[in-house]
Amino acid sequence: MKSINPNDFKVVSTIKLSELETNLNIGASDDKKEDKLDNVREKLSALQDVMYAHNRYGVLICLQGMDTAGKDSLIREVFKEFNSRGVVVHSFKTPNSTELEHDYLWRHYLALPEKGKFAVFNRTHYENVLVTRVHPEYIMNENIPGIEMVEDITPQFWENRMEQIRNFEKHITQNGVIVLKFFLHMSKEEQRQRLLRRLEEEKHNWKFSTGDLKEREEWDDYMRYYEEAINKTSTDYAPWYVVPADDKEMCRYIIAKIIWEEMQKHTDIKEPELDEKIKANIEMYKDILKNDK
């Protein structure tokens, strides 16, 4: 099985999504991919335990992709070996009335991971420069000064948002949050097949929404805005990775492997050592407990 190099998927220069593969064939069976994933997720789980004791870093995993890209199942499969207290998943839907009383990043600040924990954003703060660009009328719900109608939303408005997002990510990384962002790059044909399966397999009918078809009509616009957002916000401190997503098993393994490899760069994450005084008296404490009956 061909090894996975995270740098093959990392966005370090301008990319065109239309030129990037949506399916990666490395000559491995689904069972082999599952074995590889199982190995990586066990190591990630152990790492999170060490992170909890170290208590210096939180990890933010951002997942973006079109409907049916496989975000939900990826979260289930990649993080299922974690201590349930060590990972928190946030699925950001349409902002509610309370959230709309604040700026668009407010609810994302509230969901940032505690030190020692992972947070997974299933759809992220990037919805504010993706869905809102395809449907700029949604911006009107934010009641922003100077934006009285859709026509007031200029190109500079979106440039400002990109800058605000970069600043948000820079701020949190400078305060101990490790940020890794993944775009699940799925082909339009693969989405068609997955939507059909939702209709043809009764047990999956509940997943289907007519809204999926409506958003599919905007595919080209979404790809254009994804491409722009990725190019303008992939930084050293908060990189984007574009991961082929037509093969769900492969996508899960690639993302798990990237997370593991990136976390290895933080060599200061170690279990804290015992206080020297306690260490010197361990045998005495053992005797006290053994005789405490």
PDB file of N, CA, C and O in Angstrom, residues 77-125:
ATOM      1  N   GLU A  77     -15.949   7.589  12.376  1.00  0.00           N
ATOM      2  CA  GLU A  77     -14.920   6.571  12.197  1.00  0.00           C
ATOM      3  C   GLU A  77     -13.535   7.019  12.669  1.00  0.00           C
ATOM      4  O   GLU A  77     -12.776   6.211  13.211  1.00  0.00           O
ATOM      5  N   VAL A  78     -13.199   8.267  12.479  1.00  0.00           N
ATOM      6  CA  VAL A  78     -11.854   8.729  12.852  1.00  0.00           C
ATOM      7  C   VAL A  78     -11.719   8.905  14.360  1.00  0.00           C
ATOM      8  O   VAL A  78     -10.675   8.593  14.942  1.00  0.00           O
ATOM      9  N   PHE A  79     -12.783   9.340  15.039  1.00  0.00           N
ATOM     10  CA  PHE A  79     -12.666   9.702  16.443  1.00  0.00           C
ATOM     11  C   PHE A  79     -13.318   8.709  17.401  1.00  0.00           C
ATOM     12  O   PHE A  79     -13.422   8.985  18.588  1.00  0.00           O
ATOM     13  N   LYS A  80     -13.716   7.544  16.916  1.00  0.00           N
ATOM     14  CA  LYS A  80     -14.488   6.643  17.773  1.00  0.00           C
ATOM     15  C   LYS A  80     -13.658   5.980  18.876  1.00  0.00           C
ATOM     16  O   LYS A  80     -14.227   5.445  19.823  1.00  0.00           O
ATOM     17  N   GLU A  81     -12.329   6.002  18.788  1.00  0.00           N
ATOM     18  CA  GLU A  81     -11.504   5.439  19.848  1.00  0.00           C
ATOM     19  C   GLU A  81     -11.176   6.470  20.936  1.00  0.00           C
ATOM     20  O   GLU A  81     -10.591   6.134  21.957  1.00  0.00           O
ATOM     21  N   PHE A  82     -11.574   7.715  20.714  1.00  0.00           N
ATOM     22  CA  PHE A  82     -11.282   8.762  21.696  1.00  0.00           C
ATOM     23  C   PHE A  82     -12.108   8.571  22.960  1.00  0.00           C
ATOM     24  O   PHE A  82     -13.245   8.074  22.919  1.00  0.00           O
ATOM     25  N   ASN A  83     -11.531   8.979  24.076  1.00  0.00           N
ATOM     26  CA  ASN A  83     -12.328   9.151  25.284  1.00  0.00           C
ATOM     27  C   ASN A  83     -13.436  10.151  24.942  1.00  0.00           C
ATOM     28  O   ASN A  83     -13.167  11.205  24.352  1.00  0.00           O
ATOM     29  N   SER A  84     -14.667   9.834  25.285  1.00  0.00           N
ATOM     30  CA  SER A  84     -15.794  10.689  24.889  1.00  0.00           C
ATOM     31  C   SER A  84     -15.666  12.103  25.434  1.00  0.00           C
ATOM     32  O   SER A  84     -16.246  13.047  24.891  1.00  0.00           O
ATOM     33  N   ARG A  85     -14.906  12.279  26.497  1.00  0.00           N
ATOM     34  CA  ARG A  85     -14.706  13.620  27.050  1.00  0.00           C
ATOM     35  C   ARG A  85     -13.580  14.365  26.349  1.00  0.00           C
ATOM     36  O   ARG A  85     -13.355  15.543  26.614  1.00  0.00           O
ATOM     37  N   GLY A  86     -12.873  13.667  25.441  1.00  0.00           N
ATOM     38  CA  GLY A  86     -11.717  14.268  24.804  1.00  0.00           C
ATOM     39  C   GLY A  86     -11.987  14.898  23.462  1.00  0.00           C
ATOM     40  O   GLY A  86     -11.117  15.557  22.888  1.00  0.00           O
ATOM     41  N   VAL A  87     -13.209  14.715  22.923  1.00  0.00           N
ATOM     42  CA  VAL A  87     -13.534  15.293  21.617  1.00  0.00           C
ATOM     43  C   VAL A  87     -14.977  15.783  21.639  1.00  0.00           C
ATOM     44  O   VAL A  87     -15.880  15.091  22.122  1.00  0.00           O
ATOM     45  N   VAL A  88     -15.199  16.994  21.133  1.00  0.00           N
ATOM     46  CA  VAL A  88     -16.536  17.583  21.072  1.00  0.00           C
ATOM     47  C   VAL A  88     -16.812  17.982  19.627  1.00  0.00           C
ATOM     48  O   VAL A  88     -15.988  18.637  18.990  1.00  0.00           O
ATOM     49  N   VAL A  89     -17.969  17.562  19.116  1.00  0.00           N
ATOM     50  CA  VAL A  89     -18.339  17.845  17.733  1.00  0.00           C
ATOM     51  C   VAL A  89     -19.399  18.941  17.703  1.00  0.00           C
ATOM     52  O   VAL A  89     -20.378  18.884  18.454  1.00  0.00           O
ATOM     53  N   HIS A  90     -19.183  19.924  16.837  1.00  0.00           N
ATOM     54  CA  HIS A  90     -20.153  21.004  16.676  1.00  0.00           C
ATOM     55  C   HIS A  90     -20.604  21.033  15.214  1.00  0.00           C
ATOM     56  O   HIS A  90     -19.776  21.163  14.310  1.00  0.00           O
ATOM     57  N   SER A  91     -21.904  20.891  15.001  1.00  0.00           N
ATOM     58  CA  SER A  91     -22.468  20.979  13.651  1.00  0.00           C
ATOM     59  C   SER A  91     -23.196  22.311  13.539  1.00  0.00           C
ATOM     60  O   SER A  91     -24.247  22.501  14.166  1.00  0.00           O
ATOM     61  N   PHE A  92     -22.631  23.220  12.781  1.00  0.00           N
ATOM     62  CA  PHE A  92     -23.182  24.571  12.706  1.00  0.00           C
ATOM     63  C   PHE A  92     -24.266  24.645  11.629  1.00  0.00           C
ATOM     64  O   PHE A  92     -24.004  24.432  10.453  1.00  0.00           O
ATOM     65  N   LYS A  93     -25.471  24.937  12.086  1.00  0.00           N
ATOM     66  CA  LYS A  93     -26.613  25.093  11.191  1.00  0.00           C
ATOM     67  C   LYS A  93     -26.854  26.586  10.936  1.00  0.00           C
ATOM     68  O   LYS A  93     -26.035  27.428  11.280  1.00  0.00           O
ATOM     69  N   THR A  94     -27.995  26.901  10.370  1.00  0.00           N
ATOM     70  CA  THR A  94     -28.372  28.300  10.169  1.00  0.00           C
ATOM     71  C   THR A  94     -28.356  29.021  11.516  1.00  0.00           C
ATOM     72  O   THR A  94     -28.899  28.492  12.500  1.00  0.00           O
ATOM     73  N   PRO A  95     -27.736  30.193  11.621  1.00  0.00           N
ATOM     74  CA  PRO A  95     -27.673  30.897  12.907  1.00  0.00           C
ATOM     75  C   PRO A  95     -29.060  31.143  13.484  1.00  0.00           C
ATOM     76  O   PRO A  95     -29.987  31.513  12.764  1.00  0.00           O
ATOM     77  N   ASN A  96     -29.185  30.923  14.793  1.00  0.00           N
ATOM     78  CA  ASN A  96     -30.475  31.184  15.443  1.00  0.00           C
ATOM     79  C   ASN A  96     -30.568  32.655  15.844  1.00  0.00           C
ATOM     80  O   ASN A  96     -29.638  33.439  15.629  1.00  0.00           O
ATOM     81  N   SER A  97     -31.680  33.021  16.465  1.00  0.00           N
ATOM     82  CA  SER A  97     -31.916  34.437  16.770  1.00  0.00           C
ATOM     83  C   SER A  97     -30.887  34.992  17.745  1.00  0.00           C
ATOM     84  O   SER A  97     -30.462  36.152  17.625  1.00  0.00           O
ATOM     85  N   THR A  98     -30.470  34.183  18.718  1.00  0.00           N
ATOM     86  CA  THR A  98     -29.456  34.642  19.674  1.00  0.00           C
ATOM     87  C   THR A  98     -28.123  34.854  18.977  1.00  0.00           C
ATOM     88  O   THR A  98     -27.443  35.871  19.194  1.00  0.00           O
ATOM     89  N   GLU A  99     -27.733  33.918  18.127  1.00  0.00           N
ATOM     90  CA  GLU A  99     -26.460  34.017  17.416  1.00  0.00           C
ATOM     91  C   GLU A  99     -26.432  35.217  16.482  1.00  0.00           C
ATOM     92  O   GLU A  99     -25.392  35.871  16.318  1.00  0.00           O
ATOM     93  N   LEU A 100     -27.569  35.546  15.905  1.00  0.00           N
ATOM     94  CA  LEU A 100     -27.633  36.681  14.989  1.00  0.00           C
ATOM     95  C   LEU A 100     -27.543  38.028  15.705  1.00  0.00           C
ATOM     96  O   LEU A 100     -27.355  39.063  15.063  1.00  0.00           O
ATOM     97  N   GLU A 101     -27.658  38.015  17.033  1.00  0.00           N
ATOM     98  CA  GLU A 101     -27.475  39.237  17.811  1.00  0.00           C
ATOM     99  C   GLU A 101     -25.998  39.542  18.045  1.00  0.00           C
ATOM    100  O   GLU A 101     -25.648  40.542  18.676  1.00  0.00           O
ATOM    101  N   HIS A 102     -25.120  38.672  17.554  1.00  0.00           N
ATOM    102  CA  HIS A 102     -23.674  38.851  17.690  1.00  0.00           C
ATOM    103  C   HIS A 102     -23.033  38.802  16.306  1.00  0.00           C
ATOM    104  O   HIS A 102     -23.689  38.501  15.312  1.00  0.00           O
ATOM    105  N   ASP A 103     -21.735  39.083  16.252  1.00  0.00           N
ATOM    106  CA  ASP A 103     -21.050  38.971  14.970  1.00  0.00           C
ATOM    107  C   ASP A 103     -20.966  37.501  14.563  1.00  0.00           C
ATOM    108  O   ASP A 103     -21.107  36.595  15.390  1.00  0.00           O
ATOM    109  N   TYR A 104     -20.686  37.248  13.287  1.00  0.00           N
ATOM    110  CA  TYR A 104     -20.794  35.904  12.736  1.00  0.00           C
ATOM    111  C   TYR A 104     -19.769  34.915  13.297  1.00  0.00           C
ATOM    112  O   TYR A 104     -19.944  33.703  13.210  1.00  0.00           O
ATOM    113  N   LEU A 105     -18.681  35.415  13.908  1.00  0.00           N
ATOM    114  CA  LEU A 105     -17.679  34.516  14.479  1.00  0.00           C
ATOM    115  C   LEU A 105     -17.951  34.176  15.938  1.00  0.00           C
ATOM    116  O   LEU A 105     -17.319  33.265  16.489  1.00  0.00           O
ATOM    117  N   TRP A 106     -18.891  34.864  16.561  1.00  0.00           N
ATOM    118  CA  TRP A 106     -19.133  34.704  17.998  1.00  0.00           C
ATOM    119  C   TRP A 106     -19.411  33.262  18.385  1.00  0.00           C
ATOM    120  O   TRP A 106     -18.815  32.724  19.323  1.00  0.00           O
ATOM    121  N   ARG A 107     -20.300  32.607  17.665  1.00  0.00           N
ATOM    122  CA  ARG A 107     -20.674  31.240  18.056  1.00  0.00           C
ATOM    123  C   ARG A 107     -19.521  30.256  17.860  1.00  0.00           C
ATOM    124  O   ARG A 107     -19.461  29.221  18.518  1.00  0.00           O
ATOM    125  N   HIS A 108     -18.595  30.604  16.975  1.00  0.00           N
ATOM    126  CA  HIS A 108     -17.444  29.731  16.752  1.00  0.00           C
ATOM    127  C   HIS A 108     -16.411  29.907  17.868  1.00  0.00           C
ATOM    128  O   HIS A 108     -15.767  28.927  18.267  1.00  0.00           O
ATOM    129  N   TYR A 109     -16.263  31.127  18.378  1.00  0.00           N
ATOM    130  CA  TYR A 109     -15.410  31.325  19.547  1.00  0.00           C
ATOM    131  C   TYR A 109     -15.906  30.474  20.718  1.00  0.00           C
ATOM    132  O   TYR A 109     -15.117  29.846  21.428  1.00  0.00           O
ATOM    133  N   LEU A 110     -17.216  30.454  20.917  1.00  0.00           N
ATOM    134  CA  LEU A 110     -17.795  29.711  22.041  1.00  0.00           C
ATOM    135  C   LEU A 110     -17.530  28.212  21.946  1.00  0.00           C
ATOM    136  O   LEU A 110     -17.516  27.510  22.957  1.00  0.00           O
ATOM    137  N   ALA A 111     -17.332  27.724  20.728  1.00  0.00           N
ATOM    138  CA  ALA A 111     -17.176  26.284  20.515  1.00  0.00           C
ATOM    139  C   ALA A 111     -15.720  25.839  20.425  1.00  0.00           C
ATOM    140  O   ALA A 111     -15.455  24.659  20.170  1.00  0.00           O
ATOM    141  N   LEU A 112     -14.783  26.734  20.645  1.00  0.00           N
ATOM    142  CA  LEU A 112     -13.364  26.361  20.546  1.00  0.00           C
ATOM    143  C   LEU A 112     -13.011  25.311  21.605  1.00  0.00           C
ATOM    144  O   LEU A 112     -13.614  25.268  22.679  1.00  0.00           O
ATOM    145  N   PRO A 113     -12.040  24.448  21.302  1.00  0.00           N
ATOM    146  CA  PRO A 113     -11.712  23.366  22.240  1.00  0.00           C
ATOM    147  C   PRO A 113     -11.033  23.865  23.500  1.00  0.00           C
ATOM    148  O   PRO A 113     -10.251  24.819  23.478  1.00  0.00           O
ATOM    149  N   GLU A 114     -11.335  23.190  24.594  1.00  0.00           N
ATOM    150  CA  GLU A 114     -10.602  23.428  25.828  1.00  0.00           C
ATOM    151  C   GLU A 114      -9.195  22.859  25.673  1.00  0.00           C
ATOM    152  O   GLU A 114      -8.938  22.014  24.814  1.00  0.00           O
ATOM    153  N   LYS A 115      -8.284  23.309  26.511  1.00  0.00           N
ATOM    154  CA  LYS A 115      -6.937  22.754  26.501  1.00  0.00           C
ATOM    155  C   LYS A 115      -6.995  21.251  26.773  1.00  0.00           C
ATOM    156  O   LYS A 115      -7.719  20.796  27.659  1.00  0.00           O
ATOM    157  N   GLY A 116      -6.253  20.505  25.965  1.00  0.00           N
ATOM    158  CA  GLY A 116      -6.225  19.058  26.136  1.00  0.00           C
ATOM    159  C   GLY A 116      -7.278  18.308  25.360  1.00  0.00           C
ATOM    160  O   GLY A 116      -7.331  17.078  25.403  1.00  0.00           O
ATOM    161  N   LYS A 117      -8.127  19.040  24.611  1.00  0.00           N
ATOM    162  CA  LYS A 117      -9.231  18.392  23.908  1.00  0.00           C
ATOM    163  C   LYS A 117      -9.227  18.722  22.417  1.00  0.00           C
ATOM    164  O   LYS A 117      -8.616  19.686  21.978  1.00  0.00           O
ATOM    165  N   PHE A 118      -9.957  17.902  21.670  1.00  0.00           N
ATOM    166  CA  PHE A 118     -10.204  18.137  20.250  1.00  0.00           C
ATOM    167  C   PHE A 118     -11.618  18.687  20.090  1.00  0.00           C
ATOM    168  O   PHE A 118     -12.548  18.241  20.764  1.00  0.00           O
ATOM    169  N   ALA A 119     -11.786  19.634  19.205  1.00  0.00           N
ATOM    170  CA  ALA A 119     -13.114  20.069  18.760  1.00  0.00           C
ATOM    171  C   ALA A 119     -13.177  19.851  17.255  1.00  0.00           C
ATOM    172  O   ALA A 119     -12.210  20.121  16.537  1.00  0.00           O
ATOM    173  N   VAL A 120     -14.298  19.324  16.792  1.00  0.00           N
ATOM    174  CA  VAL A 120     -14.508  19.122  15.359  1.00  0.00           C
ATOM    175  C   VAL A 120     -15.654  20.007  14.928  1.00  0.00           C
ATOM    176  O   VAL A 120     -16.758  19.915  15.471  1.00  0.00           O
ATOM    177  N   PHE A 121     -15.379  20.889  13.975  1.00  0.00           N
ATOM    178  CA  PHE A 121     -16.423  21.724  13.386  1.00  0.00           C
ATOM    179  C   PHE A 121     -16.910  21.028  12.119  1.00  0.00           C
ATOM    180  O   PHE A 121     -16.189  20.931  11.133  1.00  0.00           O
ATOM    181  N   ASN A 122     -18.139  20.521  12.168  1.00  0.00           N
ATOM    182  CA  ASN A 122     -18.773  19.899  11.011  1.00  0.00           C
ATOM    183  C   ASN A 122     -19.558  20.991  10.294  1.00  0.00           C
ATOM    184  O   ASN A 122     -20.683  21.308  10.659  1.00  0.00           O
ATOM    185  N   ARG A 123     -18.973  21.525   9.260  1.00  0.00           N
ATOM    186  CA  ARG A 123     -19.277  22.836   8.703  1.00  0.00           C
ATOM    187  C   ARG A 123     -18.750  23.853   9.708  1.00  0.00           C
ATOM    188  O   ARG A 123     -18.772  23.626  10.904  1.00  0.00           O
ATOM    189  N   THR A 124     -18.268  24.952   9.215  1.00  0.00           N
ATOM    190  CA  THR A 124     -17.423  25.804  10.047  1.00  0.00           C
ATOM    191  C   THR A 124     -17.730  27.279   9.840  1.00  0.00           C
ATOM    192  O   THR A 124     -18.723  27.650   9.198  1.00  0.00           O
ATOM    193  N   HIS A 125     -16.836  28.101  10.358  1.00  0.00           N
ATOM    194  CA  HIS A 125     -16.945  29.550  10.147  1.00  0.00           C
ATOM    195  C   HIS A 125     -16.832  29.904   8.665  1.00  0.00           C
ATOM    196  O   HIS A 125     -17.170  31.024   8.268  1.00  0.00           O
TER     197      HIS A 125
END
